[in-house]
Coordinates of C-alpha atoms in Angstrom, one line a residue:
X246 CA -0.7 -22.8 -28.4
X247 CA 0.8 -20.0 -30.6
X248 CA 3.8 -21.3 -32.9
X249 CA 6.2 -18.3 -32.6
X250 CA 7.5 -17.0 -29.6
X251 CA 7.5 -13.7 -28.0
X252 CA 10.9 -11.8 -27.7
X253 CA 10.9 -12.8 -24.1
X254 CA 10.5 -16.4 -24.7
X255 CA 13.3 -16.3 -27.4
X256 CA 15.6 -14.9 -25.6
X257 CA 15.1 -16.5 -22.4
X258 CA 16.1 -19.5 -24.5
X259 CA 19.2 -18.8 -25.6
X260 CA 20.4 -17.5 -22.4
X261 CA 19.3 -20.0 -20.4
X262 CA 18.1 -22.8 -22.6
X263 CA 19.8 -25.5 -19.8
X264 CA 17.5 -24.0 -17.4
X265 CA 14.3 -24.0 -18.8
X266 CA 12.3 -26.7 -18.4
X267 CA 9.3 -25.4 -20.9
X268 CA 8.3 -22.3 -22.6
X269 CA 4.4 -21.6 -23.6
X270 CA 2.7 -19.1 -25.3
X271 CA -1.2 -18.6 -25.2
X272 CA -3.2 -15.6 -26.4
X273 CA 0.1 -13.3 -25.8
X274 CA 0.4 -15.0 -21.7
X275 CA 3.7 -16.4 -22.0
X276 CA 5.2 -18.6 -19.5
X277 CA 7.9 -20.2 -18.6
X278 CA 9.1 -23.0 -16.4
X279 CA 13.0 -22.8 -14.9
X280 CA 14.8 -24.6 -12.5
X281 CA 14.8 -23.2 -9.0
X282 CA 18.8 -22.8 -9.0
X283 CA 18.4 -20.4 -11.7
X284 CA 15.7 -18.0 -10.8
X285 CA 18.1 -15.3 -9.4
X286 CA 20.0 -15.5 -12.6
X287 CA 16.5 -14.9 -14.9
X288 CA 14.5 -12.7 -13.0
X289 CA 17.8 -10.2 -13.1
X290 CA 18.2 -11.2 -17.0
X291 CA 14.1 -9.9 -17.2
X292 CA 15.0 -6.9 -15.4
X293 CA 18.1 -5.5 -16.7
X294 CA 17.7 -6.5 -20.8
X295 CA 16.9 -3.4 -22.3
X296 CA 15.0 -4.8 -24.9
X297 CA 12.6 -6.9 -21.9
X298 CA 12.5 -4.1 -19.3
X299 CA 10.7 -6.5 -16.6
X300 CA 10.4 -3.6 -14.2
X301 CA 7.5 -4.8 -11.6
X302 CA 7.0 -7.9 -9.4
X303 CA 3.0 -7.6 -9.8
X304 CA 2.7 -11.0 -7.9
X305 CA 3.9 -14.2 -6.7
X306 CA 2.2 -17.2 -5.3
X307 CA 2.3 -20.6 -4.1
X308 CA 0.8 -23.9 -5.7
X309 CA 0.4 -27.0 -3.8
X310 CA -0.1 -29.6 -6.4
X311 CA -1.1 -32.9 -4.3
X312 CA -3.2 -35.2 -5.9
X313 CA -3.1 -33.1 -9.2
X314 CA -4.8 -34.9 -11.9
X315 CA -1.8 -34.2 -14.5
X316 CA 2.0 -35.5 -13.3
X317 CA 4.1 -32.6 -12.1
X318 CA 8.0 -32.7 -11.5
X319 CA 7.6 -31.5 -7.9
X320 CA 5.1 -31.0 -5.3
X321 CA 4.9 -27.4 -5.0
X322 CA 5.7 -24.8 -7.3
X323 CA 5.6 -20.5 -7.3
X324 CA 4.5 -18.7 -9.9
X325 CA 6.1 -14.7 -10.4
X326 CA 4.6 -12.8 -12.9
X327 CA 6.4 -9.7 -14.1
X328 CA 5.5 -6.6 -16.2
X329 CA 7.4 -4.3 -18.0
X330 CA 5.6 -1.1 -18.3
X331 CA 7.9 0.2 -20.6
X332 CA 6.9 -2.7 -23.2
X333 CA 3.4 -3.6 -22.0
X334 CA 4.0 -7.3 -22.2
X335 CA 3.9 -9.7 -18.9
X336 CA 5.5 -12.7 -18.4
X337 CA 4.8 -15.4 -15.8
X338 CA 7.9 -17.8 -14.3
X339 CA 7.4 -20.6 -12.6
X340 CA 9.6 -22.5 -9.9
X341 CA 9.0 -26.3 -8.5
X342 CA 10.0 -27.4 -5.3
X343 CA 9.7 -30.6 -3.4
X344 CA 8.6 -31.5 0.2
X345 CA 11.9 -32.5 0.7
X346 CA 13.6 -29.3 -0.1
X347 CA 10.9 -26.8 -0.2
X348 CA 13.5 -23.7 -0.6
X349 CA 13.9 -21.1 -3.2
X350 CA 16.1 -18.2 -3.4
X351 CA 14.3 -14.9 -2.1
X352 CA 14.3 -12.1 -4.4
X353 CA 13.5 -9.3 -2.0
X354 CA 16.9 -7.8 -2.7
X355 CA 15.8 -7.0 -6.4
X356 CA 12.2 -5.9 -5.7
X357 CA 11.1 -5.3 -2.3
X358 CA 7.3 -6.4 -2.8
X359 CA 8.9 -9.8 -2.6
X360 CA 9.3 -9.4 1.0
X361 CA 5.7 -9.9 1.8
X362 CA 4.0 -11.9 -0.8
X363 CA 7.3 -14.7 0.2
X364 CA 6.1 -14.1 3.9
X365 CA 2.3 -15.2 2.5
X366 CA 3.4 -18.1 0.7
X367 CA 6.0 -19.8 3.4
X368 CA 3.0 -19.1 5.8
X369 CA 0.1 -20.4 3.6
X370 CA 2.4 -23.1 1.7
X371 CA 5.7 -23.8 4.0
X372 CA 8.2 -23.2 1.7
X373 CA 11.4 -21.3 2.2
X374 CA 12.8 -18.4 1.1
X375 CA 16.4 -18.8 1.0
X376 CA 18.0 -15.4 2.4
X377 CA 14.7 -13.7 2.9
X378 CA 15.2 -10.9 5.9
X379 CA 12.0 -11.6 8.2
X380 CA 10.5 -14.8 7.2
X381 CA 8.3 -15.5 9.4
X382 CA 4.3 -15.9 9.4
X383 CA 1.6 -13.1 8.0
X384 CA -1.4 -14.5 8.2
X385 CA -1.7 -16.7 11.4
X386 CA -0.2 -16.3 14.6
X387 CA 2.9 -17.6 15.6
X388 CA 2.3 -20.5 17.4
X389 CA 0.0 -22.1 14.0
X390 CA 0.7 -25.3 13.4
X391 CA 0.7 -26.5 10.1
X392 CA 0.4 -24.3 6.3
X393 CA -3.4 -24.0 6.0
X394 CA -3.4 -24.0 1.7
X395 CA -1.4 -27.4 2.0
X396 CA -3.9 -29.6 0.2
X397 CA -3.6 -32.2 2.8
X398 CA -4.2 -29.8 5.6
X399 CA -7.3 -30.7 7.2
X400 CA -10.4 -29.0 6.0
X401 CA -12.3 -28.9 9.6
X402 CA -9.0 -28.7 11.2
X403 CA -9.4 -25.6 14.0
X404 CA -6.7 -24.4 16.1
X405 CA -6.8 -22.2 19.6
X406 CA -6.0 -18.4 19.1
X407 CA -3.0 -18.2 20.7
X408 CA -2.9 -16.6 24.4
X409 CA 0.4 -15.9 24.1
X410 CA 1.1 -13.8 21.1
X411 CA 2.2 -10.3 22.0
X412 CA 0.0 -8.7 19.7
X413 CA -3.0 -9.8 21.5
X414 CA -2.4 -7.4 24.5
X415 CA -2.3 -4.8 22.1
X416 CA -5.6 -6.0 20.2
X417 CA -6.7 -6.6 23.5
X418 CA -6.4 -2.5 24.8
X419 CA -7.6 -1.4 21.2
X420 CA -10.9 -3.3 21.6
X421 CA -11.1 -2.0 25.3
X422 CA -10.9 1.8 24.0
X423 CA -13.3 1.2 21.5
X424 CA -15.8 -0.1 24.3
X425 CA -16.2 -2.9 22.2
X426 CA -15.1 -5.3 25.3
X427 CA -14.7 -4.9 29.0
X428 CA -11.4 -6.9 29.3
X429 CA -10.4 -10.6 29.9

């Protein structure tokens, strides 16, 4: 672990030193570890300093850490990582959450790539985006039971492709045009 820390680190710190549960540095990949009630307040901080300039949500994503060799404070956790192409430096935040309240604070009203990758991870993972417009499932249909990258989901677990999903009359005519069926 480095010994000094970057700008970002620093003055993440000072502004929010109550909030932050750690701060790490390694080979210039710095991260840092707030508490969920805060992320509105940072990720705005990263964005509107002048001297940080975090202008891009490059990614987000869930972390289900059942049965993790090393304690953590909560089950879950999700993991932003920002850029600033003004400065060329990235930093990665992360958020915990527990089973019991698996919600975090959307930010699809600062940067609207939010709006999907949140839609992945409540599908994949469960957890809530508080105040998110259109959370709902991506990846599997709508009558899916369960959040398949849960580590206690079942492995073998398979579930029946839903009849009743109204995108499966459109799928349905698609494959029928492109003779690749002859209908139901």
């Amino acid at each position: 672990m480095e010994t000094t820390l970057s700008l970002t680190l620093r003055k993440l710190q000072d502004k929010f030193g109550q909030d932050i549960v750690s701060v790490s540095s390694w080979r210039g990949d710095d991260c840092v570890v707030i508490r969920k009630e805060a992320l509105l307040a940072v990720a705005t901080f990263l964005r509107d300093d002048p001297e940080l300039d975090y202008n891009f949500l490059v990614d987000l994503g869930g972390v289900d850490y059942l049965n993790h060799p090393k304690p953590q404070p909560e089950r879950f956790a999700v993991a932003y990582h920002f850029l600033s192409m003004k400065f060329k430096h990235r930093v990665r935040v992360k958020v915990y959450a527990g089973l019991k309240d698996p919600e975090i604070d959307t930010l699809c009203g600062m940067w609207k790539a939010a709006n999907w990758m949140e839609r992945e991870v409540f599908d994949q993972y469960g957890l809530k985006f508080k105040g998110h417009p259109n959370l709902k499932r991506i990846l599997n249909h709508a009558e899916f039971v369960g959040h398949p990258l849960r580590k206690d989901y079942p492995i073998r677990k398979r579930q029946v492709l839903t009849e009743s999903d109204t995108l499966m009359d459109e799928m349905q005519k698609r494959l029928e045009f492109k003779g690749l069926t002859t209908g139901r």
